[in-house]
PDB file of C-alpha atoms in Angstrom:
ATOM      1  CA  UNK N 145    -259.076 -74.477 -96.803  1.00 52.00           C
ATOM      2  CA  UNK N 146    -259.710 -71.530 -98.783  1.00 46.00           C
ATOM      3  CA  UNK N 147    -260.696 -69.537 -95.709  1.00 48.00           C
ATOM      4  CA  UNK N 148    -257.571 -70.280 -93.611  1.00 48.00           C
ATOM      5  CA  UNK N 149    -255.378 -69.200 -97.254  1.00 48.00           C
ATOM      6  CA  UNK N 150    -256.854 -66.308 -97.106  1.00 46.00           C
ATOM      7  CA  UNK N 151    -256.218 -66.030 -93.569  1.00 51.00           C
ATOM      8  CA  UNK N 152    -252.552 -66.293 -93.916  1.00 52.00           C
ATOM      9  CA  UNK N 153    -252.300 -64.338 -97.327  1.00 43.00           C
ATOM     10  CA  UNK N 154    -254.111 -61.029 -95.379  1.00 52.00           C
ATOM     11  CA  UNK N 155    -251.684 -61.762 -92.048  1.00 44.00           C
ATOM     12  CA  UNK N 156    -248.610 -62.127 -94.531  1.00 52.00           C
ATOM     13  CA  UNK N 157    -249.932 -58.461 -95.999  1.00 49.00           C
ATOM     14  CA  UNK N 158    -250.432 -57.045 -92.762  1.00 51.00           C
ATOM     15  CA  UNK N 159    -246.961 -58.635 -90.950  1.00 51.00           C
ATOM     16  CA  UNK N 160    -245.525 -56.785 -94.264  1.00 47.00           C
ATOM     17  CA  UNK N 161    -247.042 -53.514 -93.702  1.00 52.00           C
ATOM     18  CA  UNK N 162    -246.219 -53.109 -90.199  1.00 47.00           C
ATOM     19  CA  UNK N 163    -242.369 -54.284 -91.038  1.00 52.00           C
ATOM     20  CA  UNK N 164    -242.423 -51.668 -93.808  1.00 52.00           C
ATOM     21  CA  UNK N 165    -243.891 -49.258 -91.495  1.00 58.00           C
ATOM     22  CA  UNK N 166    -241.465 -50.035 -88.823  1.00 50.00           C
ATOM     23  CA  UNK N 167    -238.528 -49.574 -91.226  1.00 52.00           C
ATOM     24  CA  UNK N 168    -239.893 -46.169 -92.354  1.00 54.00           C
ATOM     25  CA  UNK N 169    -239.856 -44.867 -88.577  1.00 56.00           C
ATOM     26  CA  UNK N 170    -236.756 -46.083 -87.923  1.00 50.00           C
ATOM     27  CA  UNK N 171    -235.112 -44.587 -91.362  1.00 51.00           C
ATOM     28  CA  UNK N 172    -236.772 -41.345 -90.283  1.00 49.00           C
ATOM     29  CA  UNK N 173    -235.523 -42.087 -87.085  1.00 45.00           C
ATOM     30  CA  UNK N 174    -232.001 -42.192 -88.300  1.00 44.00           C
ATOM     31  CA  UNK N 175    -232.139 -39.205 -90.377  1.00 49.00           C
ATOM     32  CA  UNK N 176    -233.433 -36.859 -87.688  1.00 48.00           C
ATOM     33  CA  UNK N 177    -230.855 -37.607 -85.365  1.00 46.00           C
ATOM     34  CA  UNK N 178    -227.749 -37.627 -88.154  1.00 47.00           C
ATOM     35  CA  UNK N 179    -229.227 -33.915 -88.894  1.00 49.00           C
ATOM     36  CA  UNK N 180    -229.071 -32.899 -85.135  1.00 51.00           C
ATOM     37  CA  UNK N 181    -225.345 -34.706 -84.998  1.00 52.00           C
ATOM     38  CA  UNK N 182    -225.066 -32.462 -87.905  1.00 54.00           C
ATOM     39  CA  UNK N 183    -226.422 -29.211 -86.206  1.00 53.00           C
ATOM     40  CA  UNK N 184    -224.512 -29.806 -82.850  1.00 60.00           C
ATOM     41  CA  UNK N 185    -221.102 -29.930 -84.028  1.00 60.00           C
ATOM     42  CA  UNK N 186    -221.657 -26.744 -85.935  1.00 63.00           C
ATOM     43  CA  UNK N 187    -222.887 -25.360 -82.994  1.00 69.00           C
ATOM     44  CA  UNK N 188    -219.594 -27.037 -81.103  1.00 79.00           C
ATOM     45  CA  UNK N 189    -217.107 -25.194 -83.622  1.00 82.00           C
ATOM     46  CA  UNK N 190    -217.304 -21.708 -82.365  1.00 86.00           C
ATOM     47  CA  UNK N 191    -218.038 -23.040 -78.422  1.00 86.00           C
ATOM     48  CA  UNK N 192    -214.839 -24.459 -78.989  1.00 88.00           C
ATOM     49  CA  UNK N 193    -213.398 -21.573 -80.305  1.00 91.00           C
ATOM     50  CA  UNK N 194    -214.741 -19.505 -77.322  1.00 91.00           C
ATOM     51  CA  UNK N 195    -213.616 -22.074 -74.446  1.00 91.00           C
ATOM     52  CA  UNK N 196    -210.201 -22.237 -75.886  1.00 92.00           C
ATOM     53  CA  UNK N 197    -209.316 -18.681 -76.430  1.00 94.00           C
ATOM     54  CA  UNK N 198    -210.616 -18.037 -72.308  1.00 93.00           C
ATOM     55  CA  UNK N 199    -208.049 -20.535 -71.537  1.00 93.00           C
ATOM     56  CA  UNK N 200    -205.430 -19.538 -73.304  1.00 94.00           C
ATOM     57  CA  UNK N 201    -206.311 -15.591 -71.759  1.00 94.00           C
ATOM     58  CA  UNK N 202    -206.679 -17.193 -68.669  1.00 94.00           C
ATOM     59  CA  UNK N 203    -203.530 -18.622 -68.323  1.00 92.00           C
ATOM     60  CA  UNK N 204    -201.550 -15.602 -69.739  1.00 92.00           C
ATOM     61  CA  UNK N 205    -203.731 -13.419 -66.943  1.00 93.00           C
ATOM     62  CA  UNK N 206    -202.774 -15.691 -63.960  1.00 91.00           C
ATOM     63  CA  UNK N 207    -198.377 -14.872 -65.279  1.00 87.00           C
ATOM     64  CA  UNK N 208    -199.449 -10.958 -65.818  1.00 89.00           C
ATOM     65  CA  UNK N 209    -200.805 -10.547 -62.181  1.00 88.00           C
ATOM     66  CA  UNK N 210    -198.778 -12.748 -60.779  1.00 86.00           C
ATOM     67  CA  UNK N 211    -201.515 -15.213 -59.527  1.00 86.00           C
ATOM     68  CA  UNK N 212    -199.299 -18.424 -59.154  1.00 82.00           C
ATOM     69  CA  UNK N 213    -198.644 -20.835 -56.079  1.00 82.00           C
ATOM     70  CA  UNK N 214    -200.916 -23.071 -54.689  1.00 84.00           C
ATOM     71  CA  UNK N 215    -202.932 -20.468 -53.067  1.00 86.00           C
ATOM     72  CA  UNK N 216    -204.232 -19.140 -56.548  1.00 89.00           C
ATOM     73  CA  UNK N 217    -204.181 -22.208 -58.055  1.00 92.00           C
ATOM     74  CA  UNK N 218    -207.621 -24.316 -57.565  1.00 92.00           C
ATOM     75  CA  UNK N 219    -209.480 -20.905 -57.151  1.00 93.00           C
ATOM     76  CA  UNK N 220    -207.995 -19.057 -59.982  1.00 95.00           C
ATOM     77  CA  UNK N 221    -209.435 -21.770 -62.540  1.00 95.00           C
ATOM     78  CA  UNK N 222    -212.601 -22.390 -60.597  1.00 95.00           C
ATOM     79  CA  UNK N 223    -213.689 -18.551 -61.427  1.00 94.00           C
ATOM     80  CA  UNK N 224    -212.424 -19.311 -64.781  1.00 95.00           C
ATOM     81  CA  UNK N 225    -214.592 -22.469 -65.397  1.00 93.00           C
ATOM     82  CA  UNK N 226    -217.664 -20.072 -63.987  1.00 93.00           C
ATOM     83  CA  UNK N 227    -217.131 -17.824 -66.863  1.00 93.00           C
ATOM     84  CA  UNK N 228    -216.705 -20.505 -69.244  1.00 92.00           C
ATOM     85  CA  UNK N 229    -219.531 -21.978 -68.332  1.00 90.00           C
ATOM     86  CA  UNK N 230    -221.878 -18.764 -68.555  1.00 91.00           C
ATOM     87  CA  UNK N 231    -220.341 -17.419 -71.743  1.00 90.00           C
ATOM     88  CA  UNK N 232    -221.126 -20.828 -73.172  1.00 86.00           C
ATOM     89  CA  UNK N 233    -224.386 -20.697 -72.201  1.00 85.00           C
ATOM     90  CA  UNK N 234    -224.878 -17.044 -73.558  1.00 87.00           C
ATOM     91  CA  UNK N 235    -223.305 -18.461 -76.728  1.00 84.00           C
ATOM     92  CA  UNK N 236    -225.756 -21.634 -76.917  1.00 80.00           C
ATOM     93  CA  UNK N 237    -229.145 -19.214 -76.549  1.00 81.00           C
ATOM     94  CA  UNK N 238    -227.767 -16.730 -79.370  1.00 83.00           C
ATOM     95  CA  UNK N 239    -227.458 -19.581 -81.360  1.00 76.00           C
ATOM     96  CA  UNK N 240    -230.824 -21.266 -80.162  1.00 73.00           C
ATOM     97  CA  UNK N 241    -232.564 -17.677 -81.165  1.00 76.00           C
ATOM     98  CA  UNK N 242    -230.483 -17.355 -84.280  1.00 77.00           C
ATOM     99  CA  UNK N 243    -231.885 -20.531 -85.373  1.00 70.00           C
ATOM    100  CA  UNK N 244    -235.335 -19.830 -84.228  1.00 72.00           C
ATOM    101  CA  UNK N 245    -235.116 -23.157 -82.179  1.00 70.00           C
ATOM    102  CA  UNK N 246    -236.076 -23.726 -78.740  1.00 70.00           C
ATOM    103  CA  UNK N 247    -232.669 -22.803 -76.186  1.00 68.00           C
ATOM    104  CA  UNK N 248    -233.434 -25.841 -73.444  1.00 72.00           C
ATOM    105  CA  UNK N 249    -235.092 -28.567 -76.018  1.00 71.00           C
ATOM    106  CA  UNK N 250    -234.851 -31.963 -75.012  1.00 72.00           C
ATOM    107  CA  UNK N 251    -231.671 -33.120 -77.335  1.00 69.00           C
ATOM    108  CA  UNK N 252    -229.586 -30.482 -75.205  1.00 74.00           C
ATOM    109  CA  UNK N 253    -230.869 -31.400 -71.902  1.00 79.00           C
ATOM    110  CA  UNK N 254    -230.106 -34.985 -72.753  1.00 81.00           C
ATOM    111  CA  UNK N 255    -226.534 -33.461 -73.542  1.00 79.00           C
ATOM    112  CA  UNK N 256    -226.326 -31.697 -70.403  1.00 82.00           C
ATOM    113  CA  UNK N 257    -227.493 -34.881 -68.265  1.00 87.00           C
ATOM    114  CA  UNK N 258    -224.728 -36.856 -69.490  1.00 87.00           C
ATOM    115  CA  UNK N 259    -221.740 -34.674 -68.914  1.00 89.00           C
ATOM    116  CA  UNK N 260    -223.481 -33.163 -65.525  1.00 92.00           C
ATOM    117  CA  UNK N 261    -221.728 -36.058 -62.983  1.00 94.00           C
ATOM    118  CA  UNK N 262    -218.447 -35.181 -64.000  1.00 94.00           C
ATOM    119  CA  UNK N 263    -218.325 -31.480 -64.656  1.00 93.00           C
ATOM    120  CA  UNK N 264    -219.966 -31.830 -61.196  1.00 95.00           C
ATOM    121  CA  UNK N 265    -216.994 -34.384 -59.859  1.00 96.00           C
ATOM    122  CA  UNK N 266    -214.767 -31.428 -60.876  1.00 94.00           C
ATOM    123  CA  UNK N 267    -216.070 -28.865 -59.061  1.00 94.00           C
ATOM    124  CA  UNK N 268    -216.082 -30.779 -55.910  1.00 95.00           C
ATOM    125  CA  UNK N 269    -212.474 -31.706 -56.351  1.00 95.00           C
ATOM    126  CA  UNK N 270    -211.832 -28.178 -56.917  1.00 94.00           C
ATOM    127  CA  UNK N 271    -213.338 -26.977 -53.840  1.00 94.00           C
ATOM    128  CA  UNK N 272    -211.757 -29.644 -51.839  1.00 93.00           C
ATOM    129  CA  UNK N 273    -208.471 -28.598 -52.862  1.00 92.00           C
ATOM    130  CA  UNK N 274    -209.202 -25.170 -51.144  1.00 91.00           C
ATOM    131  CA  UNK N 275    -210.485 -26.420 -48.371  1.00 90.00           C
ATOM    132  CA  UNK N 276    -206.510 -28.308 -47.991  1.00 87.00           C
ATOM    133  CA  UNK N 277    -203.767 -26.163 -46.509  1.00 85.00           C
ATOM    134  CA  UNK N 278    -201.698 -24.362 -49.495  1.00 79.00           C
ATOM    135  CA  UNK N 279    -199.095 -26.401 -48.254  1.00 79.00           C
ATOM    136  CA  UNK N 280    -200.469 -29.785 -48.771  1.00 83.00           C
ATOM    137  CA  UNK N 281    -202.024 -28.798 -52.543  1.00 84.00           C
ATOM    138  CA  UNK N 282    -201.388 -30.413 -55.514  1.00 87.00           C
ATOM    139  CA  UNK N 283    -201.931 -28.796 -58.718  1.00 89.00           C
ATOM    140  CA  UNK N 284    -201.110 -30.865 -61.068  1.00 88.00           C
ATOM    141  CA  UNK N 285    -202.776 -33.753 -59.357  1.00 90.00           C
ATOM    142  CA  UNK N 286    -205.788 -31.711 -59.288  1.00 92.00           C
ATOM    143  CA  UNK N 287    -204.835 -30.472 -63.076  1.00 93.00           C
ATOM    144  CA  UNK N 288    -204.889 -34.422 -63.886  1.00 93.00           C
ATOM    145  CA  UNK N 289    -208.373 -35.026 -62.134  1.00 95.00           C
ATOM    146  CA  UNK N 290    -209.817 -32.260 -63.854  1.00 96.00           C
ATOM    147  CA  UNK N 291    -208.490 -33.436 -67.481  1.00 96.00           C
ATOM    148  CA  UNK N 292    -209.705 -36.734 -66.887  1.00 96.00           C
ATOM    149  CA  UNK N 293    -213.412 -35.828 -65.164  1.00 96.00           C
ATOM    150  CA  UNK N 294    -213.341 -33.301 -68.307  1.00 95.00           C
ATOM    151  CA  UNK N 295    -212.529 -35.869 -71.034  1.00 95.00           C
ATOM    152  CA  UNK N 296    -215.308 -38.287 -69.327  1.00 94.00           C
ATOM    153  CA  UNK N 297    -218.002 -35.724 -69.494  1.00 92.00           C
ATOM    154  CA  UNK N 298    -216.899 -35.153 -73.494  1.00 90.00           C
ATOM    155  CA  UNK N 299    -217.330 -38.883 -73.859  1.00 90.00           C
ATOM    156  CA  UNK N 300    -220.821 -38.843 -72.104  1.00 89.00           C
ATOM    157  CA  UNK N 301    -221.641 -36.271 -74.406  1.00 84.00           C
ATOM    158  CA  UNK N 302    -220.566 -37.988 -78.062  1.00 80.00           C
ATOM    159  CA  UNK N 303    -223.424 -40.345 -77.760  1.00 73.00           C
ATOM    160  CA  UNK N 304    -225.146 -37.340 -79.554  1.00 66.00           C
ATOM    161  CA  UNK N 305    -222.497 -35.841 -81.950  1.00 64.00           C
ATOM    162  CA  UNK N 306    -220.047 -37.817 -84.540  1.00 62.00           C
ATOM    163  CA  UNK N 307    -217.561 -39.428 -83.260  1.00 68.00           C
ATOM    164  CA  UNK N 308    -214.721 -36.591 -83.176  1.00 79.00           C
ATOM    165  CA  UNK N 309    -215.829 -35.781 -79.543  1.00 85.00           C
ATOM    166  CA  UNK N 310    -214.817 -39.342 -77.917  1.00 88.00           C
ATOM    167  CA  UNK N 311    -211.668 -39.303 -79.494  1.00 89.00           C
ATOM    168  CA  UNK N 312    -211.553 -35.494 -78.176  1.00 91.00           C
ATOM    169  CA  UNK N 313    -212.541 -36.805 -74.760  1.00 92.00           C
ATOM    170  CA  UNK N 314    -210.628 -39.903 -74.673  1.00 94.00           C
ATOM    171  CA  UNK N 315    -207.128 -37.356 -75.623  1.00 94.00           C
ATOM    172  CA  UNK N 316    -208.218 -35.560 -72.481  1.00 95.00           C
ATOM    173  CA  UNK N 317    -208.143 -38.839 -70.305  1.00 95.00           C
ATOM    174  CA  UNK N 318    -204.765 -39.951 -71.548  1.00 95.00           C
ATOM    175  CA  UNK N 319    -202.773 -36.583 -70.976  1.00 94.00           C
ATOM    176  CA  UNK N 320    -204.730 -36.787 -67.694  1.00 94.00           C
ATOM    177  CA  UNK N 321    -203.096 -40.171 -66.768  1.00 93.00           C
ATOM    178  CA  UNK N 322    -200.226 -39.171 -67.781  1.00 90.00           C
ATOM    179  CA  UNK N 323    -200.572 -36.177 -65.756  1.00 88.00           C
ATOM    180  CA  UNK N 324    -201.373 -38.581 -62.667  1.00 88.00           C
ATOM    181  CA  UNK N 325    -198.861 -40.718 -62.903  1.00 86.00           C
ATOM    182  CA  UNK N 326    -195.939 -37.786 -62.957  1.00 77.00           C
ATOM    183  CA  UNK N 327    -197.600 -36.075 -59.994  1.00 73.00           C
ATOM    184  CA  UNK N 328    -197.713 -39.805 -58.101  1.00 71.00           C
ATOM    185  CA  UNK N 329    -193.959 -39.546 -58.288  1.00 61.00           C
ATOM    186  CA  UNK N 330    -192.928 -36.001 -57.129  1.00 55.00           C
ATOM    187  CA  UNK N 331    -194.134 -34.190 -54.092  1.00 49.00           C
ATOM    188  CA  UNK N 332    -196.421 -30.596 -54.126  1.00 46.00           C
ATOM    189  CA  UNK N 333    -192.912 -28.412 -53.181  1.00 45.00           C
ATOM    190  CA  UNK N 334    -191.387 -29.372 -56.531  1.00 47.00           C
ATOM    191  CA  UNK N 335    -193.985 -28.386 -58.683  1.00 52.00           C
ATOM    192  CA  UNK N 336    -193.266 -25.181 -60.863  1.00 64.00           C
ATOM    193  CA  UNK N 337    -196.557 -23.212 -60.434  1.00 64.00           C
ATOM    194  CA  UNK N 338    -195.849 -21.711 -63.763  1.00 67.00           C
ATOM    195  CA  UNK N 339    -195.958 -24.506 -65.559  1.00 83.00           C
ATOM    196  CA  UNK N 340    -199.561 -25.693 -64.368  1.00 88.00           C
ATOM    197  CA  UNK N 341    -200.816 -22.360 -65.520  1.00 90.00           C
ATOM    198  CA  UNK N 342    -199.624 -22.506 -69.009  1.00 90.00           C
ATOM    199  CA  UNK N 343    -200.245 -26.920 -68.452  1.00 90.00           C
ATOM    200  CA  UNK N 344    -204.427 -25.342 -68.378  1.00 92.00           C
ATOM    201  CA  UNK N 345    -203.602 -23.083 -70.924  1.00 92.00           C
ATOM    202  CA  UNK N 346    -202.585 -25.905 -73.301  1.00 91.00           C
ATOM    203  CA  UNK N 347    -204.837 -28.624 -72.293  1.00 91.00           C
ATOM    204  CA  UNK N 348    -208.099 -26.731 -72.365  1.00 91.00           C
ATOM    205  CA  UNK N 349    -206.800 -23.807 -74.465  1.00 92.00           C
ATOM    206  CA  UNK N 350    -204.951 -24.918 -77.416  1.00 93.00           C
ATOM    207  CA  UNK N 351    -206.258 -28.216 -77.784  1.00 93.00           C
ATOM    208  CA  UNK N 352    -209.927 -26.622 -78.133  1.00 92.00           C
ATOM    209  CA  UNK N 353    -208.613 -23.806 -80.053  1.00 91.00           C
ATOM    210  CA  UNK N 354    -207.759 -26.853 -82.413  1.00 92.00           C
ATOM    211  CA  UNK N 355    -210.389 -28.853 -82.108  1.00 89.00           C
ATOM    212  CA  UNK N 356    -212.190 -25.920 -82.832  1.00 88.00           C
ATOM    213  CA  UNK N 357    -210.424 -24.465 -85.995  1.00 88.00           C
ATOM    214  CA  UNK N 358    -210.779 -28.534 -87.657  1.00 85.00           C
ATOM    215  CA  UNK N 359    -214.907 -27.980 -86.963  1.00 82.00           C
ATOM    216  CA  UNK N 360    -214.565 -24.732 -88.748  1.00 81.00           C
ATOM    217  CA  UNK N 361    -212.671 -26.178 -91.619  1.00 82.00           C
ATOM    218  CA  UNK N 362    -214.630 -29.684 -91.922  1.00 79.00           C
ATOM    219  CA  UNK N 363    -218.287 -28.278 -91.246  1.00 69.00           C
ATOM    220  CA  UNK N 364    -220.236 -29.873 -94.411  1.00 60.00           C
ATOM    221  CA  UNK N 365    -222.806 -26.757 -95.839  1.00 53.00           C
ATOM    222  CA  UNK N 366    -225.968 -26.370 -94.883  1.00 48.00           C
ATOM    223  CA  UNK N 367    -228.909 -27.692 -97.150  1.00 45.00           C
ATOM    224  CA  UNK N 368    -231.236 -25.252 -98.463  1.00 40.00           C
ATOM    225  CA  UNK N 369    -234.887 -26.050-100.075  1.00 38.00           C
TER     226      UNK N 369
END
């Protein structure tokens, strides 16, 4: 009898060790990734910043040259979307060096996985469009497509970051809808090609030109030993 107490005392000990062990991991666990949250939506404030101010440029260029009409349209904002996406990348390894911290580690590529489909859904919708005869183009439909497959690859990517970008991404989806469902009842003649320029200017201008600024204002400071 003794022998089986004991038995059961050193199990209870050991059961109790490993449960305080497990908690320990998964506190550290917990900590680690609320400091990368943390660290990514600094890094987020001035990408936002960036992404904004090129589309608020980039619609005021398309009115100064005269780029409008379905012909410039899906093109126009394709080349745009290039240089977005390579000065954001340019941004991302300054910061990875200014932080001494590796540029492709694995939280990033996880980030990258997860909005990959539908920045990639995007693109192929844009180059469809071209591929269409001027005359049968729609750009706000396409405008609406891109907001939505834009504000689904910001959700993807929140899984990461506090919670700011799935309401960001979920705003996208909504004006994209909206978007839809005015396009659904007008025809591609009616649109006013001036309008969808300064409609991308807005939508993924202003509203990260905002989203950015509230980063800049909320960021908490950084800890120092």
């Amino acid at each position: 009898m003794q022998q089986k107490g004991l038995a059961r005392f050193n199990f209870e000990i050991q059961s109790k060790s490993v449960n305080a062990n497990w908690a320990e991991e998964n506190l550290k666990t917990i900590r680690s990734l609320m400091e990368q949250a943390r660290l990514y939506r600094r890094a987020m404030a001035p990408l936002a910043l960036m992404v904004g101010t090129l589309g608020v440029v980039a619609a005021g260029l398309a009115q100064l040259l005269g780029w409008v009409g379905p012909e410039y349209f899906a093109g126009y904002w394709l080349g745009v979307a290039v240089v977005s996406a390579l000065a954001a990348l340019l941004l991302i390894r300054r910061q990875a060096l200014k932080s001494d911290e590796a540029f492709w580690s694995p939280p990033t590529r996880r980030v990258a996985q997860a909005m990959l489909p539908m920045l990639a859904a995007g693109l192929g919708l844009g180059l469809f469009e071209l591929l269409e005869h001027p005359g049968s183009r729609d750009s706000v439909r396409l405008t609406a497509f891109w907001l939505i497959l834009y504000g689904g690859a910001l959700h993807a990517a929140g899984f990461f970051m506090q919670r700011g970008i799935k309401l960001l991404g979920w705003l996208y989806v909504l004006i994209g809808l909206f978007l839809l469902c005015f396009s659904a009842g007008g025809s591609p003649s009616s649109i006013n090609e001036n309008a969808v320029h300064w409609l991308m200017g807005l939508s993924f201008g202003m509203i990260n030109l905002t989203y950015g600024v509230y980063l800049k204002l909320t960021l908490e400071p950084m800890e120092t030993e």
